[in-house]
PDB file of C-alpha atoms in Angstrom:
ATOM      1  CA  GLN A 677       4.875   1.564  18.517  1.00  0.00           C
ATOM      2  CA  VAL A 678       1.190   1.618  17.014  1.00  0.00           C
ATOM      3  CA  GLN A 679      -0.294  -2.234  16.565  1.00  0.00           C
ATOM      4  CA  LEU A 680      -3.855  -2.661  15.460  1.00  0.00           C
ATOM      5  CA  GLN A 681      -4.828  -6.404  15.844  1.00  0.00           C
ATOM      6  CA  GLN A 682      -7.891  -7.350  13.590  1.00  0.00           C
ATOM      7  CA  SER A 683     -11.068 -10.043  14.136  1.00  0.00           C
ATOM      8  CA  GLY A 684     -14.159 -11.030  13.213  1.00  0.00           C
ATOM      9  CA  PRO A 685     -15.417 -14.533  11.130  1.00  0.00           C
ATOM     10  CA  GLY A 686     -14.312 -15.139   7.786  1.00  0.00           C
ATOM     11  CA  LEU A 687     -17.510 -16.124   6.435  1.00  0.00           C
ATOM     12  CA  VAL A 688     -20.446 -14.584   5.728  1.00  0.00           C
ATOM     13  CA  LYS A 689     -23.368 -15.585   3.826  1.00  0.00           C
ATOM     14  CA  PRO A 690     -24.978 -13.357   1.357  1.00  0.00           C
ATOM     15  CA  SER A 691     -27.120 -11.118   2.579  1.00  0.00           C
ATOM     16  CA  GLN A 692     -26.178 -10.362   5.724  1.00  0.00           C
ATOM     17  CA  THR A 693     -23.649  -8.491   7.238  1.00  0.00           C
ATOM     18  CA  LEU A 694     -20.147  -8.176   7.950  1.00  0.00           C
ATOM     19  CA  SER A 695     -18.781  -7.558  10.736  1.00  0.00           C
ATOM     20  CA  LEU A 696     -15.334  -7.064  11.629  1.00  0.00           C
ATOM     21  CA  THR A 697     -13.340  -5.331  14.729  1.00  0.00           C
ATOM     22  CA  CYS A 698      -9.859  -3.075  15.158  1.00  0.00           C
ATOM     23  CA  ALA A 699      -8.096  -3.143  18.219  1.00  0.00           C
ATOM     24  CA  ILE A 700      -5.645  -0.491  18.615  1.00  0.00           C
ATOM     25  CA  SER A 701      -2.777  -0.422  20.782  1.00  0.00           C
ATOM     26  CA  GLY A 702      -0.181   2.248  21.082  1.00  0.00           C
ATOM     27  CA  ALA A 703      -2.802   5.189  19.714  1.00  0.00           C
ATOM     28  CA  SER A 704      -6.617   6.200  21.224  1.00  0.00           C
ATOM     29  CA  VAL A 705      -9.271   6.016  18.952  1.00  0.00           C
ATOM     30  CA  SER A 706     -10.024   8.999  20.247  1.00  0.00           C
ATOM     31  CA  SER A 707      -7.362  11.242  19.475  1.00  0.00           C
ATOM     32  CA  ASN A 708      -7.882  14.565  18.002  1.00  0.00           C
ATOM     33  CA  SER A 709      -5.103  13.947  14.985  1.00  0.00           C
ATOM     34  CA  ASP A 710      -5.801  10.711  14.201  1.00  0.00           C
ATOM     35  CA  SER A 711      -7.933   8.716  11.786  1.00  0.00           C
ATOM     36  CA  TRP A 712      -9.077   5.130  11.412  1.00  0.00           C
ATOM     37  CA  HIS A 713     -10.028   3.773   8.318  1.00  0.00           C
ATOM     38  CA  TRP A 714     -11.168   0.269   6.482  1.00  0.00           C
ATOM     39  CA  ILE A 715      -9.425  -0.800   3.586  1.00  0.00           C
ATOM     40  CA  ARG A 716     -10.340  -3.441   1.604  1.00  0.00           C
ATOM     41  CA  GLN A 717      -8.343  -5.718  -1.280  1.00  0.00           C
ATOM     42  CA  SER A 718      -9.852  -7.994  -3.816  1.00  0.00           C
ATOM     43  CA  PRO A 719      -8.026  -9.195  -7.428  1.00  0.00           C
ATOM     44  CA  SER A 720     -10.919  -7.523  -9.227  1.00  0.00           C
ATOM     45  CA  ARG A 721     -11.128  -4.951  -7.163  1.00  0.00           C
ATOM     46  CA  GLY A 722      -7.690  -3.927  -6.025  1.00  0.00           C
ATOM     47  CA  LEU A 723      -7.078  -1.976  -3.278  1.00  0.00           C
ATOM     48  CA  GLU A 724     -10.486   0.030  -2.523  1.00  0.00           C
ATOM     49  CA  TRP A 725     -10.804   2.135   0.623  1.00  0.00           C
ATOM     50  CA  LEU A 726     -14.617   2.032   2.351  1.00  0.00           C
ATOM     51  CA  GLY A 727     -14.635   4.529   4.956  1.00  0.00           C
ATOM     52  CA  ARG A 728     -13.411   6.449   7.865  1.00  0.00           C
ATOM     53  CA  THR A 729     -14.360   7.581  11.489  1.00  0.00           C
ATOM     54  CA  TYR A 730     -12.142  10.005  13.574  1.00  0.00           C
ATOM     55  CA  HIS A 731     -12.729  12.438  16.618  1.00  0.00           C
ATOM     56  CA  ARG A 732     -12.484  16.087  16.468  1.00  0.00           C
ATOM     57  CA  SER A 733     -14.097  17.570  19.517  1.00  0.00           C
ATOM     58  CA  LYS A 734     -17.104  14.719  18.359  1.00  0.00           C
ATOM     59  CA  TRP A 735     -17.214  12.245  16.038  1.00  0.00           C
ATOM     60  CA  TYR A 736     -17.243  12.256  11.865  1.00  0.00           C
ATOM     61  CA  ASN A 737     -17.786   9.472   9.737  1.00  0.00           C
ATOM     62  CA  GLU A 738     -17.452   9.833   5.913  1.00  0.00           C
ATOM     63  CA  TYR A 739     -17.990   6.702   3.366  1.00  0.00           C
ATOM     64  CA  ALA A 740     -16.974   5.628   0.100  1.00  0.00           C
ATOM     65  CA  GLU A 741     -20.048   6.185  -2.396  1.00  0.00           C
ATOM     66  CA  SER A 742     -19.446   2.924  -3.270  1.00  0.00           C
ATOM     67  CA  VAL A 743     -20.605   1.400  -0.103  1.00  0.00           C
ATOM     68  CA  LYS A 744     -22.065   4.321   1.423  1.00  0.00           C
ATOM     69  CA  SER A 745     -25.683   2.450   1.682  1.00  0.00           C
ATOM     70  CA  ARG A 746     -24.834  -0.258   3.319  1.00  0.00           C
ATOM     71  CA  ILE A 747     -21.867   0.675   5.508  1.00  0.00           C
ATOM     72  CA  ILE A 748     -20.812   1.929   9.059  1.00  0.00           C
ATOM     73  CA  ILE A 749     -18.118   2.117  11.183  1.00  0.00           C
ATOM     74  CA  ASN A 750     -18.217   2.735  14.709  1.00  0.00           C
ATOM     75  CA  PRO A 751     -15.735   3.782  17.195  1.00  0.00           C
ATOM     76  CA  ASP A 752     -15.429   2.504  20.476  1.00  0.00           C
ATOM     77  CA  THR A 753     -13.903   4.348  23.163  1.00  0.00           C
ATOM     78  CA  SER A 754     -14.580   1.786  26.234  1.00  0.00           C
ATOM     79  CA  LYS A 755     -11.862  -0.735  24.575  1.00  0.00           C
ATOM     80  CA  ASN A 756      -9.959   1.630  21.845  1.00  0.00           C
ATOM     81  CA  ARG A 757     -10.809   0.644  18.893  1.00  0.00           C
ATOM     82  CA  PHE A 758     -13.138   0.798  16.382  1.00  0.00           C
ATOM     83  CA  SER A 759     -15.038  -1.468  13.957  1.00  0.00           C
ATOM     84  CA  LEU A 760     -16.675  -2.187  10.902  1.00  0.00           C
ATOM     85  CA  GLN A 761     -20.786  -3.768   9.734  1.00  0.00           C
ATOM     86  CA  LEU A 762     -21.098  -3.495   5.944  1.00  0.00           C
ATOM     87  CA  ASN A 763     -24.573  -5.059   4.954  1.00  0.00           C
ATOM     88  CA  PHE A 764     -26.634  -6.938   2.886  1.00  0.00           C
ATOM     89  CA  VAL A 765     -23.292  -8.970   1.801  1.00  0.00           C
ATOM     90  CA  THR A 766     -23.044 -10.523  -1.864  1.00  0.00           C
ATOM     91  CA  PRO A 767     -20.098 -12.255  -3.269  1.00  0.00           C
ATOM     92  CA  GLU A 768     -18.593  -9.266  -4.797  1.00  0.00           C
ATOM     93  CA  ASP A 769     -18.197  -8.334  -1.300  1.00  0.00           C
ATOM     94  CA  THR A 770     -14.807 -11.273  -1.034  1.00  0.00           C
ATOM     95  CA  ALA A 771     -11.867  -9.507  -0.169  1.00  0.00           C
ATOM     96  CA  VAL A 772      -8.916  -9.593   2.427  1.00  0.00           C
ATOM     97  CA  TYR A 773     -10.495  -6.398   4.917  1.00  0.00           C
ATOM     98  CA  TYR A 774      -8.046  -4.593   6.207  1.00  0.00           C
ATOM     99  CA  CYS A 775      -7.475  -1.654   9.202  1.00  0.00           C
ATOM    100  CA  ALA A 776      -5.694   1.230   8.839  1.00  0.00           C
ATOM    101  CA  ARG A 777      -4.183   4.822  10.419  1.00  0.00           C
ATOM    102  CA  ILE A 778      -3.577   8.469   9.104  1.00  0.00           C
ATOM    103  CA  SER A 779      -1.947  10.145  11.543  1.00  0.00           C
ATOM    104  CA  GLY A 780      -2.439  13.816  11.735  1.00  0.00           C
ATOM    105  CA  SER A 781      -5.058  16.090  10.037  1.00  0.00           C
ATOM    106  CA  GLY A 782      -4.920  16.618   6.855  1.00  0.00           C
ATOM    107  CA  LYS A 783      -3.036  13.635   6.038  1.00  0.00           C
ATOM    108  CA  TYR A 784      -3.552  11.471   3.461  1.00  0.00           C
ATOM    109  CA  TYR A 785      -1.293   8.496   3.640  1.00  0.00           C
ATOM    110  CA  PHE A 786      -1.568   5.065   6.038  1.00  0.00           C
ATOM    111  CA  ASP A 787       1.102   4.831   7.964  1.00  0.00           C
ATOM    112  CA  TYR A 788      -0.126   1.573  10.197  1.00  0.00           C
ATOM    113  CA  TRP A 789      -1.878  -1.234   8.958  1.00  0.00           C
ATOM    114  CA  GLY A 790      -4.363  -4.183  10.715  1.00  0.00           C
ATOM    115  CA  GLN A 791      -2.689  -8.026   9.911  1.00  0.00           C
ATOM    116  CA  GLY A 792      -5.440  -8.638   7.607  1.00  0.00           C
ATOM    117  CA  THR A 793      -8.885 -10.597   7.655  1.00  0.00           C
ATOM    118  CA  LEU A 794     -10.193 -12.164   4.429  1.00  0.00           C
ATOM    119  CA  VAL A 795     -13.743 -12.530   4.236  1.00  0.00           C
ATOM    120  CA  THR A 796     -15.578 -15.025   1.717  1.00  0.00           C
ATOM    121  CA  VAL A 797     -19.431 -14.486   1.080  1.00  0.00           C
ATOM    122  CA  SER A 798     -20.862 -17.719   0.002  1.00  0.00           C
ATOM    123  CA  SER A 799     -23.860 -19.733   1.102  1.00  0.00           C
TER     124      SER A 799
ATOM    125  CA  GLU B1422     -12.747  10.769  -9.319  1.00  0.00           C
ATOM    126  CA  ILE B1423      -8.449  10.983  -9.775  1.00  0.00           C
ATOM    127  CA  VAL B1424      -7.446   7.261 -11.638  1.00  0.00           C
ATOM    128  CA  LEU B1425      -3.512   6.179 -10.718  1.00  0.00           C
ATOM    129  CA  THR B1426      -2.225   3.741 -13.977  1.00  0.00           C
ATOM    130  CA  GLN B1427       1.459   2.160 -12.715  1.00  0.00           C
ATOM    131  CA  SER B1428       3.421   1.146 -15.335  1.00  0.00           C
ATOM    132  CA  PRO B1429       4.737  -1.285 -15.947  1.00  0.00           C
ATOM    133  CA  ALA B1430       2.158  -4.227 -14.306  1.00  0.00           C
ATOM    134  CA  THR B1431       5.526  -6.488 -14.032  1.00  0.00           C
ATOM    135  CA  LEU B1432       9.217  -5.709 -13.968  1.00  0.00           C
ATOM    136  CA  SER B1433      11.124  -8.747 -13.908  1.00  0.00           C
ATOM    137  CA  LEU B1434      15.149  -7.886 -12.442  1.00  0.00           C
ATOM    138  CA  SER B1435      17.973  -9.275 -10.686  1.00  0.00           C
ATOM    139  CA  PRO B1436      18.923  -8.773  -7.384  1.00  0.00           C
ATOM    140  CA  GLY B1437      21.313  -5.691  -7.287  1.00  0.00           C
ATOM    141  CA  GLU B1438      19.008  -4.200 -10.429  1.00  0.00           C
ATOM    142  CA  ARG B1439      18.020  -0.969 -10.624  1.00  0.00           C
ATOM    143  CA  ALA B1440      14.515  -0.796 -10.446  1.00  0.00           C
ATOM    144  CA  THR B1441      12.095   2.380 -11.981  1.00  0.00           C
ATOM    145  CA  LEU B1442       8.275   2.145 -11.543  1.00  0.00           C
ATOM    146  CA  SER B1443       5.968   4.885 -13.021  1.00  0.00           C
ATOM    147  CA  CYS B1444       2.819   6.405 -11.276  1.00  0.00           C
ATOM    148  CA  ARG B1445       0.666   8.491 -13.358  1.00  0.00           C
ATOM    149  CA  ALA B1446      -2.359  10.240 -12.086  1.00  0.00           C
ATOM    150  CA  SER B1447      -5.292  11.437 -14.174  1.00  0.00           C
ATOM    151  CA  GLN B1448      -5.164  14.882 -12.490  1.00  0.00           C
ATOM    152  CA  SER B1449      -2.978  16.644 -10.701  1.00  0.00           C
ATOM    153  CA  VAL B1450      -2.307  15.711  -7.065  1.00  0.00           C
ATOM    154  CA  SER B1451       0.508  18.113  -6.764  1.00  0.00           C
ATOM    155  CA  SER B1452       2.825  16.095  -4.226  1.00  0.00           C
ATOM    156  CA  ASN B1453       0.294  13.950  -2.507  1.00  0.00           C
ATOM    157  CA  LEU B1454       1.120  11.050  -3.665  1.00  0.00           C
ATOM    158  CA  ALA B1455       2.115   7.929  -1.472  1.00  0.00           C
ATOM    159  CA  TRP B1456       3.938   5.016  -2.191  1.00  0.00           C
ATOM    160  CA  TYR B1457       3.839   1.150  -0.370  1.00  0.00           C
ATOM    161  CA  GLN B1458       5.132  -2.356  -0.495  1.00  0.00           C
ATOM    162  CA  GLN B1459       3.421  -6.071  -0.146  1.00  0.00           C
ATOM    163  CA  LYS B1460       4.588  -9.034   0.061  1.00  0.00           C
ATOM    164  CA  PRO B1461       2.467 -12.186   0.344  1.00  0.00           C
ATOM    165  CA  GLY B1462       0.314 -12.435   3.142  1.00  0.00           C
ATOM    166  CA  GLN B1463       0.324  -9.183   4.792  1.00  0.00           C
ATOM    167  CA  GLY B1464      -0.785  -5.863   4.449  1.00  0.00           C
ATOM    168  CA  PRO B1465       0.578  -2.889   2.868  1.00  0.00           C
ATOM    169  CA  ARG B1466       3.930  -0.657   4.251  1.00  0.00           C
ATOM    170  CA  LEU B1467       4.467   3.021   3.893  1.00  0.00           C
ATOM    171  CA  LEU B1468       7.210   3.539   1.864  1.00  0.00           C
ATOM    172  CA  ILE B1469       7.279   7.169   0.620  1.00  0.00           C
ATOM    173  CA  TYR B1470       4.944   9.664   0.994  1.00  0.00           C
ATOM    174  CA  ASP B1471       4.418  13.614  -0.034  1.00  0.00           C
ATOM    175  CA  ALA B1472       6.038  12.114  -3.396  1.00  0.00           C
ATOM    176  CA  SER B1473       9.552  11.961  -1.938  1.00  0.00           C
ATOM    177  CA  LYS B1474      10.008  11.369   1.950  1.00  0.00           C
ATOM    178  CA  ARG B1475      10.863   8.314   2.876  1.00  0.00           C
ATOM    179  CA  ALA B1476       8.801   6.492   6.228  1.00  0.00           C
ATOM    180  CA  THR B1477      10.171   6.023   8.965  1.00  0.00           C
ATOM    181  CA  GLY B1478      13.035   2.903   8.764  1.00  0.00           C
ATOM    182  CA  ILE B1479      12.797   2.522   4.980  1.00  0.00           C
ATOM    183  CA  PRO B1480      15.942   1.882   3.909  1.00  0.00           C
ATOM    184  CA  ALA B1481      17.770   5.109   1.933  1.00  0.00           C
ATOM    185  CA  ARG B1482      17.699   2.659  -1.666  1.00  0.00           C
ATOM    186  CA  PHE B1483      14.218   3.626  -2.139  1.00  0.00           C
ATOM    187  CA  SER B1484      13.783   6.882  -3.307  1.00  0.00           C
ATOM    188  CA  GLY B1485      10.340   8.548  -4.821  1.00  0.00           C
ATOM    189  CA  SER B1486      10.278  11.896  -6.835  1.00  0.00           C
ATOM    190  CA  GLY B1487       7.702  13.222  -9.263  1.00  0.00           C
ATOM    191  CA  SER B1488       4.816  16.351  -8.509  1.00  0.00           C
ATOM    192  CA  GLY B1489       1.852  16.802 -10.493  1.00  0.00           C
ATOM    193  CA  THR B1490       0.584  13.750 -12.768  1.00  0.00           C
ATOM    194  CA  ASP B1491       3.972  12.238 -12.905  1.00  0.00           C
ATOM    195  CA  PHE B1492       5.750   9.916 -10.600  1.00  0.00           C
ATOM    196  CA  THR B1493       8.628   7.609  -9.976  1.00  0.00           C
ATOM    197  CA  LEU B1494       9.541   5.192  -7.292  1.00  0.00           C
ATOM    198  CA  THR B1495      12.915   4.052  -7.583  1.00  0.00           C
ATOM    199  CA  ILE B1496      14.984   1.317  -5.830  1.00  0.00           C
ATOM    200  CA  SER B1497      18.719   1.689  -6.973  1.00  0.00           C
ATOM    201  CA  SER B1498      19.999  -1.750  -6.076  1.00  0.00           C
ATOM    202  CA  LEU B1499      17.830  -4.992  -5.345  1.00  0.00           C
ATOM    203  CA  GLU B1500      17.918  -6.625  -2.190  1.00  0.00           C
ATOM    204  CA  PRO B1501      16.134  -9.807  -1.845  1.00  0.00           C
ATOM    205  CA  GLU B1502      13.704  -8.691   0.508  1.00  0.00           C
ATOM    206  CA  ASP B1503      12.487  -6.104  -2.183  1.00  0.00           C
ATOM    207  CA  PHE B1504      11.044  -8.774  -4.484  1.00  0.00           C
ATOM    208  CA  ALA B1505       6.972  -7.640  -3.557  1.00  0.00           C
ATOM    209  CA  VAL B1506       3.897  -5.528  -5.328  1.00  0.00           C
ATOM    210  CA  TYR B1507       4.226  -2.016  -5.102  1.00  0.00           C
ATOM    211  CA  TYR B1508       1.191   0.721  -5.322  1.00  0.00           C
ATOM    212  CA  CYS B1509       0.737   4.269  -5.557  1.00  0.00           C
ATOM    213  CA  GLN B1510      -1.821   6.393  -3.792  1.00  0.00           C
ATOM    214  CA  GLN B1511      -3.427   9.641  -3.527  1.00  0.00           C
ATOM    215  CA  ARG B1512      -6.711  11.413  -1.690  1.00  0.00           C
ATOM    216  CA  SER B1513      -9.174  13.127  -3.265  1.00  0.00           C
ATOM    217  CA  ASN B1514     -11.294  15.325  -1.294  1.00  0.00           C
ATOM    218  CA  TRP B1515     -14.318  16.028  -3.805  1.00  0.00           C
ATOM    219  CA  PRO B1516     -16.272  13.344  -2.941  1.00  0.00           C
ATOM    220  CA  LEU B1517     -13.632  11.685  -0.081  1.00  0.00           C
ATOM    221  CA  LEU B1518     -12.127   9.066  -1.686  1.00  0.00           C
ATOM    222  CA  PHE B1519      -8.617   7.398  -0.822  1.00  0.00           C
ATOM    223  CA  THR B1520      -7.232   5.265  -4.255  1.00  0.00           C
ATOM    224  CA  PHE B1521      -4.736   3.076  -5.109  1.00  0.00           C
ATOM    225  CA  GLY B1522      -3.163   2.520  -8.517  1.00  0.00           C
ATOM    226  CA  PRO B1523      -3.388  -0.867  -9.823  1.00  0.00           C
ATOM    227  CA  GLY B1524       0.180  -1.949  -8.289  1.00  0.00           C
ATOM    228  CA  THR B1525       3.636  -3.038 -10.349  1.00  0.00           C
ATOM    229  CA  LYS B1526       4.995  -6.565  -9.189  1.00  0.00           C
ATOM    230  CA  VAL B1527       8.372  -6.359  -9.324  1.00  0.00           C
ATOM    231  CA  ASP B1528       9.721 -10.326  -9.252  1.00  0.00           C
ATOM    232  CA  ILE B1529      13.356 -11.808  -9.390  1.00  0.00           C
ATOM    233  CA  LYS B1530      14.450 -12.344 -13.149  1.00  0.00           C
TER     234      LYS B1530
END
């Protein structure tokens, strides 16, 4: 059974960096068939995909155009987890953030999700 | 960018009734459409993928149909635990983007 456990602060100041981590159990971040994603949810923007990291002989990262200039998703193979870094946050980045998995190359649906982390951007 | 729209926004029904939810894509997604259920304080739960295939552990009262641009999620007889928000989702390749519909809330009449 795959489990994704999120951690990170719930309050970030404007212009600073949002950092979250997603610890994986029951699967491997280095899997050559899975991909690991960050998604956020807010009343104004709904569910919004932010980006993914995955390993296919080497590491790949892909990001949504809406956040591409501000986002980094990194795998951590030593701890079997991956992280989200979103720079220069504004109040519009206030949302519940989820990590999630897609299993299988070429698949498009998320079969496991983290518990969600409410991140508020406020001074 | 492919846009997903869902209707109705809210569906008020009683336990035991049939629920029919619609998802429409702005251009064809073939059968590459998934449905999720979300309850308050929880992350989305995968119900249906490839338009009509039930995910592991999903009861048979949930069914999906459709292809191209028009899709339907049907709950044949609502159980108390089915009152929730339902989202459809697809992937576009150029540029890569996973998008969700705005959701349909199924609430108790």
